[in-house]
Structure formats: C-alpha cells, structure tokens
mmCIF file of C-alpha atoms in Angstrom:
data_model
loop_
_atom_site.group_PDB
_atom_site.id
_atom_site.type_symbol
_atom_site.label_atom_id
_atom_site.label_comp_id
_atom_site.label_asym_id
_atom_site.label_seq_id
_atom_site.Cartn_x
_atom_site.Cartn_y
_atom_site.Cartn_z
ATOM 1 C CA ALA A 1 6.962 -8.658 -13.755
ATOM 2 C CA GLN A 2 7.732 -7.815 -10.165
ATOM 3 C CA SER A 3 7.459 -9.527 -6.826
ATOM 4 C CA VAL A 4 8.551 -8.972 -3.269
ATOM 5 C CA THR A 5 9.222 -11.402 -0.447
ATOM 6 C CA GLN A 6 9.353 -10.438 3.181
ATOM 7 C CA LEU A 7 11.385 -13.169 4.744
ATOM 8 C CA ASP A 8 9.917 -12.984 8.236
ATOM 9 C CA SER A 9 6.224 -12.867 9.022
ATOM 10 C CA HIS A 10 6.952 -12.000 12.673
ATOM 11 C CA VAL A 11 9.903 -10.317 14.325
ATOM 12 C CA SER A 12 10.160 -9.786 18.059
ATOM 13 C CA VAL A 13 12.800 -7.573 19.661
ATOM 14 C CA SER A 14 13.373 -5.997 23.033
ATOM 15 C CA GLU A 15 13.077 -2.260 23.451
ATOM 16 C CA GLY A 16 16.416 -0.591 22.791
ATOM 17 C CA THR A 17 17.788 -3.393 20.622
ATOM 18 C CA PRO A 18 18.300 -3.262 16.845
ATOM 19 C CA VAL A 19 15.573 -4.038 14.359
ATOM 20 C CA LEU A 20 16.076 -5.890 11.083
ATOM 21 C CA LEU A 21 13.179 -6.558 8.730
ATOM 22 C CA ARG A 22 14.207 -8.421 5.612
ATOM 23 C CA CYS A 23 12.904 -7.909 2.096
ATOM 24 C CA ASN A 24 13.948 -9.396 -1.231
ATOM 25 C CA TYR A 25 12.537 -8.275 -4.528
ATOM 26 C CA SER A 26 12.381 -9.388 -8.103
ATOM 27 C CA SER A 27 11.766 -7.191 -11.107
ATOM 28 C CA SER A 28 12.559 -7.063 -14.792
ATOM 29 C CA TYR A 29 13.500 -3.379 -14.600
ATOM 30 C CA SER A 30 15.088 -0.957 -12.145
ATOM 31 C CA PRO A 31 12.428 -0.727 -9.470
ATOM 32 C CA SER A 32 11.366 1.803 -6.930
ATOM 33 C CA LEU A 33 11.252 0.285 -3.455
ATOM 34 C CA PHE A 34 9.384 1.433 -0.401
ATOM 35 C CA TRP A 35 8.790 0.527 3.209
ATOM 36 C CA TYR A 36 5.445 1.375 4.766
ATOM 37 C CA VAL A 37 4.245 0.965 8.326
ATOM 38 C CA GLN A 38 0.678 0.299 9.353
ATOM 39 C CA HIS A 39 -0.489 0.564 12.928
ATOM 40 C CA PRO A 40 -3.614 -1.371 13.932
ATOM 41 C CA ASN A 41 -6.742 -0.133 12.179
ATOM 42 C CA LYS A 42 -4.795 2.677 10.555
ATOM 43 C CA GLY A 43 -3.718 3.571 7.031
ATOM 44 C CA LEU A 44 -0.262 3.317 5.551
ATOM 45 C CA GLN A 45 2.582 5.604 6.497
ATOM 46 C CA LEU A 46 5.617 5.899 4.243
ATOM 47 C CA LEU A 47 8.852 5.200 6.115
ATOM 48 C CA LEU A 48 11.289 5.571 3.265
ATOM 49 C CA LYS A 49 11.773 5.019 -0.433
ATOM 50 C CA TYR A 50 14.490 4.136 -2.898
ATOM 51 C CA THR A 51 14.206 5.612 -6.372
ATOM 52 C CA SER A 52 17.634 5.023 -7.968
ATOM 53 C CA ALA A 53 19.512 7.699 -6.055
ATOM 54 C CA ALA A 54 21.625 6.851 -2.995
ATOM 55 C CA THR A 55 21.554 3.167 -2.120
ATOM 56 C CA LEU A 56 21.405 3.869 1.615
ATOM 57 C CA VAL A 57 18.106 5.507 2.298
ATOM 58 C CA LYS A 58 17.229 7.239 5.546
ATOM 59 C CA GLY A 59 13.616 7.497 6.556
ATOM 60 C CA ILE A 60 11.495 8.744 9.383
ATOM 61 C CA ASN A 61 11.683 7.664 13.022
ATOM 62 C CA GLY A 62 15.282 6.496 12.731
ATOM 63 C CA PHE A 63 14.662 3.815 10.111
ATOM 64 C CA GLU A 64 16.925 3.236 7.173
ATOM 65 C CA ALA A 65 17.261 0.714 4.374
ATOM 66 C CA GLU A 66 19.995 -0.263 1.974
ATOM 67 C CA PHE A 67 19.351 -1.167 -1.639
ATOM 68 C CA LYS A 68 21.642 -4.015 -2.681
ATOM 69 C CA LYS A 69 21.188 -4.820 -6.322
ATOM 70 C CA SER A 70 23.544 -7.804 -6.263
ATOM 71 C CA GLU A 71 21.495 -9.404 -3.505
ATOM 72 C CA THR A 72 18.125 -8.027 -4.714
ATOM 73 C CA SER A 73 17.486 -6.956 -1.163
ATOM 74 C CA PHE A 74 16.105 -3.887 0.578
ATOM 75 C CA HIS A 75 16.271 -4.676 4.278
ATOM 76 C CA LEU A 76 14.891 -2.223 6.847
ATOM 77 C CA THR A 77 16.891 -1.469 9.966
ATOM 78 C CA LYS A 78 16.744 0.677 13.064
ATOM 79 C CA PRO A 79 19.496 0.846 15.692
ATOM 80 C CA SER A 80 17.224 0.946 18.712
ATOM 81 C CA ALA A 81 13.599 -0.162 18.848
ATOM 82 C CA HIS A 82 10.915 1.819 20.653
ATOM 83 C CA MET A 83 7.651 0.461 21.932
ATOM 84 C CA SER A 84 5.853 2.704 19.444
ATOM 85 C CA ASP A 85 7.542 0.838 16.575
ATOM 86 C CA ALA A 86 5.298 -2.176 17.152
ATOM 87 C CA ALA A 87 3.242 -2.406 13.969
ATOM 88 C CA GLU A 88 2.923 -4.137 10.609
ATOM 89 C CA TYR A 89 5.601 -3.317 8.045
ATOM 90 C CA PHE A 90 5.234 -3.710 4.293
ATOM 91 C CA CYS A 91 7.966 -3.809 1.689
ATOM 92 C CA VAL A 92 6.708 -2.595 -1.673
ATOM 93 C CA VAL A 93 8.139 -2.745 -5.173
ATOM 94 C CA SER A 94 6.819 -0.400 -7.800
ATOM 95 C CA ARG A 95 7.419 0.154 -11.458
ATOM 96 C CA PRO A 96 8.839 3.672 -11.783
ATOM 97 C CA LEU A 97 8.288 4.368 -15.442
ATOM 98 C CA GLY A 98 6.239 3.378 -18.432
ATOM 99 C CA ALA A 99 2.607 2.541 -18.940
ATOM 100 C CA ASN A 100 2.335 0.687 -15.646
ATOM 101 C CA ALA A 101 4.227 3.246 -13.601
ATOM 102 C CA GLY A 102 3.114 3.335 -10.002
ATOM 103 C CA LYS A 103 1.615 -0.141 -10.038
ATOM 104 C CA SER A 104 2.782 -1.567 -6.736
ATOM 105 C CA THR A 105 3.234 -5.058 -5.380
ATOM 106 C CA PHE A 106 3.159 -5.463 -1.618
ATOM 107 C CA GLY A 107 4.963 -8.037 0.436
ATOM 108 C CA ASP A 108 2.947 -10.125 2.853
ATOM 109 C CA GLY A 109 4.010 -7.946 5.740
ATOM 110 C CA THR A 110 6.112 -8.398 8.864
ATOM 111 C CA THR A 111 4.608 -7.953 12.283
ATOM 112 C CA LEU A 112 7.077 -6.277 14.605
ATOM 113 C CA THR A 113 6.617 -6.844 18.309
ATOM 114 C CA VAL A 114 8.647 -4.800 20.781
ATOM 115 C CA LYS A 115 9.016 -6.222 24.277
ATOM 116 C CA PRO A 116 9.629 -3.936 27.238
ATOM 117 C CA GLY B 1 3.994 16.598 0.463
ATOM 118 C CA ALA B 2 1.149 15.389 -1.693
ATOM 119 C CA VAL B 3 -2.034 14.440 0.129
ATOM 120 C CA VAL B 4 -4.639 11.870 -0.820
ATOM 121 C CA SER B 5 -7.920 11.695 1.028
ATOM 122 C CA GLN B 6 -10.596 9.041 1.159
ATOM 123 C CA HIS B 7 -14.216 9.373 2.136
ATOM 124 C CA PRO B 8 -15.743 7.882 4.127
ATOM 125 C CA SER B 9 -13.131 6.540 6.531
ATOM 126 C CA ARG B 10 -15.566 3.953 7.834
ATOM 127 C CA VAL B 11 -18.867 2.693 6.497
ATOM 128 C CA ILE B 12 -21.295 0.032 7.605
ATOM 129 C CA CYS B 13 -23.929 -1.117 5.172
ATOM 130 C CA LYS B 14 -26.488 -3.844 4.870
ATOM 131 C CA SER B 15 -26.045 -6.794 2.590
ATOM 132 C CA GLY B 16 -27.375 -6.097 -0.895
ATOM 133 C CA THR B 17 -26.816 -2.362 -0.847
ATOM 134 C CA SER B 18 -24.166 -0.410 -2.748
ATOM 135 C CA VAL B 19 -21.438 1.722 -1.252
ATOM 136 C CA LYS B 20 -19.365 4.439 -2.920
ATOM 137 C CA ILE B 21 -15.858 5.305 -1.749
ATOM 138 C CA GLU B 22 -14.147 8.469 -2.924
ATOM 139 C CA CYS B 23 -10.441 8.995 -3.420
ATOM 140 C CA ARG B 24 -9.192 12.545 -3.923
ATOM 141 C CA SER B 25 -5.787 14.005 -4.609
ATOM 142 C CA LEU B 26 -5.931 17.270 -2.688
ATOM 143 C CA ASP B 27 -2.980 19.252 -3.978
ATOM 144 C CA PHE B 28 -1.982 17.597 -7.228
ATOM 145 C CA GLN B 29 -3.499 16.109 -10.332
ATOM 146 C CA ALA B 30 -3.424 12.361 -10.756
ATOM 147 C CA THR B 31 -3.984 10.831 -14.148
ATOM 148 C CA THR B 32 -3.669 7.408 -12.566
ATOM 149 C CA MET B 33 -5.084 6.130 -9.305
ATOM 150 C CA PHE B 34 -4.964 2.636 -7.883
ATOM 151 C CA TRP B 35 -7.406 0.742 -5.685
ATOM 152 C CA TYR B 36 -6.230 -1.870 -3.191
ATOM 153 C CA ARG B 37 -8.050 -4.185 -0.823
ATOM 154 C CA GLN B 38 -6.713 -5.490 2.456
ATOM 155 C CA PHE B 39 -8.370 -8.326 4.335
ATOM 156 C CA PRO B 40 -7.711 -8.647 8.082
ATOM 157 C CA LYS B 41 -4.130 -9.553 8.883
ATOM 158 C CA GLN B 42 -3.256 -9.774 5.195
ATOM 159 C CA SER B 43 -1.315 -7.681 2.749
ATOM 160 C CA LEU B 44 -2.698 -5.213 0.251
ATOM 161 C CA MET B 45 -3.826 -6.599 -3.069
ATOM 162 C CA LEU B 46 -4.178 -4.414 -6.134
ATOM 163 C CA MET B 47 -7.726 -4.466 -7.447
ATOM 164 C CA ALA B 48 -7.601 -2.089 -10.362
ATOM 165 C CA THR B 49 -5.860 0.793 -12.053
ATOM 166 C CA SER B 50 -8.011 3.833 -12.647
ATOM 167 C CA ASN B 51 -7.116 6.182 -15.484
ATOM 168 C CA GLU B 52 -8.745 9.559 -15.882
ATOM 169 C CA GLY B 53 -11.189 9.619 -18.745
ATOM 170 C CA SER B 54 -10.950 5.938 -19.608
ATOM 171 C CA LYS B 55 -12.036 2.560 -18.338
ATOM 172 C CA ALA B 56 -10.322 1.054 -15.366
ATOM 173 C CA THR B 57 -8.028 -1.921 -15.743
ATOM 174 C CA TYR B 58 -8.895 -4.713 -13.340
ATOM 175 C CA GLU B 59 -6.568 -7.312 -11.921
ATOM 176 C CA GLN B 60 -7.282 -10.957 -12.515
ATOM 177 C CA GLY B 61 -10.047 -12.261 -10.304
ATOM 178 C CA VAL B 62 -11.607 -8.860 -9.567
ATOM 179 C CA GLU B 63 -15.183 -8.545 -10.795
ATOM 180 C CA LYS B 64 -15.483 -5.317 -12.742
ATOM 181 C CA ASP B 65 -19.283 -5.363 -12.560
ATOM 182 C CA LYS B 66 -19.157 -5.604 -8.797
ATOM 183 C CA PHE B 67 -16.442 -3.053 -8.186
ATOM 184 C CA LEU B 68 -17.284 -0.082 -10.362
ATOM 185 C CA ILE B 69 -14.536 2.461 -10.770
ATOM 186 C CA ASN B 70 -15.000 5.944 -12.159
ATOM 187 C CA HIS B 71 -12.171 8.426 -12.637
ATOM 188 C CA ALA B 72 -14.100 11.440 -13.798
ATOM 189 C CA SER B 73 -11.518 14.100 -13.065
ATOM 190 C CA LEU B 74 -7.811 14.471 -12.428
ATOM 191 C CA THR B 75 -8.421 14.675 -8.698
ATOM 192 C CA LEU B 76 -11.192 12.182 -8.059
ATOM 193 C CA SER B 77 -11.674 8.455 -8.459
ATOM 194 C CA THR B 78 -14.580 6.537 -6.995
ATOM 195 C CA LEU B 79 -15.009 2.867 -6.175
ATOM 196 C CA THR B 80 -18.562 1.580 -5.866
ATOM 197 C CA VAL B 81 -19.085 -1.797 -4.287
ATOM 198 C CA THR B 82 -22.375 -2.968 -5.742
ATOM 199 C CA SER B 83 -24.698 -5.418 -4.029
ATOM 200 C CA ALA B 84 -22.295 -5.721 -1.152
ATOM 201 C CA HIS B 85 -22.040 -8.935 0.807
ATOM 202 C CA PRO B 86 -20.316 -9.707 4.114
ATOM 203 C CA GLU B 87 -17.337 -11.179 2.266
ATOM 204 C CA ASP B 88 -16.727 -7.733 0.750
ATOM 205 C CA SER B 89 -15.975 -6.407 4.222
ATOM 206 C CA SER B 90 -12.423 -5.162 3.970
ATOM 207 C CA PHE B 91 -10.089 -2.196 4.166
ATOM 208 C CA TYR B 92 -10.006 -0.388 0.816
ATOM 209 C CA ILE B 93 -7.046 1.878 0.090
ATOM 210 C CA CYS B 94 -6.457 4.081 -2.904
ATOM 211 C CA SER B 95 -3.267 5.639 -4.156
ATOM 212 C CA ALA B 96 -2.610 8.390 -6.644
ATOM 213 C CA ARG B 97 0.333 8.685 -8.955
ATOM 214 C CA ALA B 98 2.132 11.990 -9.437
ATOM 215 C CA GLY B 99 4.985 11.598 -11.859
ATOM 216 C CA ASN B 100 7.064 8.739 -10.541
ATOM 217 C CA GLU B 101 5.726 9.099 -7.014
ATOM 218 C CA GLN B 102 2.746 7.335 -5.476
ATOM 219 C CA TYR B 103 0.765 8.597 -2.519
ATOM 220 C CA PHE B 104 -1.631 6.477 -0.489
ATOM 221 C CA GLY B 105 -4.916 7.496 1.030
ATOM 222 C CA PRO B 106 -5.752 6.679 4.658
ATOM 223 C CA GLY B 107 -8.124 3.882 3.714
ATOM 224 C CA THR B 108 -11.832 3.117 4.092
ATOM 225 C CA ARG B 109 -13.027 0.332 6.329
ATOM 226 C CA LEU B 110 -16.151 -1.289 4.902
ATOM 227 C CA THR B 111 -18.274 -3.559 7.043
ATOM 228 C CA VAL B 112 -21.206 -5.322 5.427
ATOM 229 C CA THR B 113 -23.751 -6.737 7.835
#
C-alpha cells in the first residue's frame, strides 16, 4: 500500500523568496517519488524524481527535493520564486518494481501563488 | 526522453454519445499504461491499469462497462467513455510505463453537454 500527503493545500510567497512545498509519503516498499507541476488547463510536467539514487534530487527550473527516509518526507524547495512558478504542484509516490510497478498515487496538490 | 501523446486534446460531445481517447507511446514500447481522471481543482485519480494483450484492471468504483479500455499494441491504449453524461466531463490523462519509469501524456479534456 502507498499513500502521499501534501501538507499544504495553498502556499503563497513573494517573488524572489524561497519556496517550500511539503510532502509526506507512506509505502510498504522503497518507493519512487516524483514532483509534477500543472499550469492551468495544461498537462503534467515532471519537475524531478527520486528513484533510490542520491537523496538530494535536482530538477528543472531551479527546484530540488530531498528524500528523507527517517521522516518519510520528500519536500520540494526553490531558493527564489518566479512569477512563472505559480501553478499546481503534485507529489506522487509510485511502486518501482513488481507486478504493480508504475502504479502511482497522487497527493491532493498544492496551489502555489507568487505575489509580485 | 520518452514521449506519450494523447488524441484528441479536447473533445466536446453530446450526452449519450461515446468518445474514444487514444494514448500512444511514440518512441518506446509500453506493456503497461495507466488511465487517470482529474476533476476541476482536484488531484488525479487512477482509473485503471491497461496491460497489452489482456483485460484492464479497474480501480474500485470505476465502471468497467462505462470506461472501456483496449490495449491492442505495445504503443497504443484507448479509453472509450460510453454513453457519456455531463458528470463524465473531466480531464483524462494516460501514462505509459517503460521499465521503472513512467511518462505522462498531455491529457484530454472531455466536455459532455
């Protein structure tokens, strides 16, 4: 079984300030973890992924996330927010191996607002 | 990187008609594809797992006779929404598995009038 909880449904930051989007997961195996971004009326864009290699994962557009097994967390951060970062962000846990490999569970999403 | 396409990107249909959505893996073969549904301002919910050459596995609460899934080849899975109703209006997204990686399509927005 697997589940994911995004701790904040809305996050609002000022342009140029740091971004922190929190995600906790639960799984009965070593999971793969992903962050996706979705702009209004658009599809999903992969920001970054963790697949049991380095625990600090760097993604596109300056985002990064750190896998902390002891805290079952995979929080997304960015040092300095841009207006274009305003979007919906999804944390996703996926089973990497076995018969159900690839079956993904999405968090409820966090809406990021960036104020000028 | 691997690319997954969906067709159409948008479709409007009348209540009672059926709509077919295609999901294609363009540069890799996918023995497994997944179909998700996203209602406005909500997260994505897995509907079913589509395996090439066999019957799809549906998640609890998803009507298999309403959402017909066919995975006829290693690069194509189709989702047919039969006898569509306004409550079926949603954003449908597929993904294709390649090894331990998963790649999402751009989504299809279905509006049933």
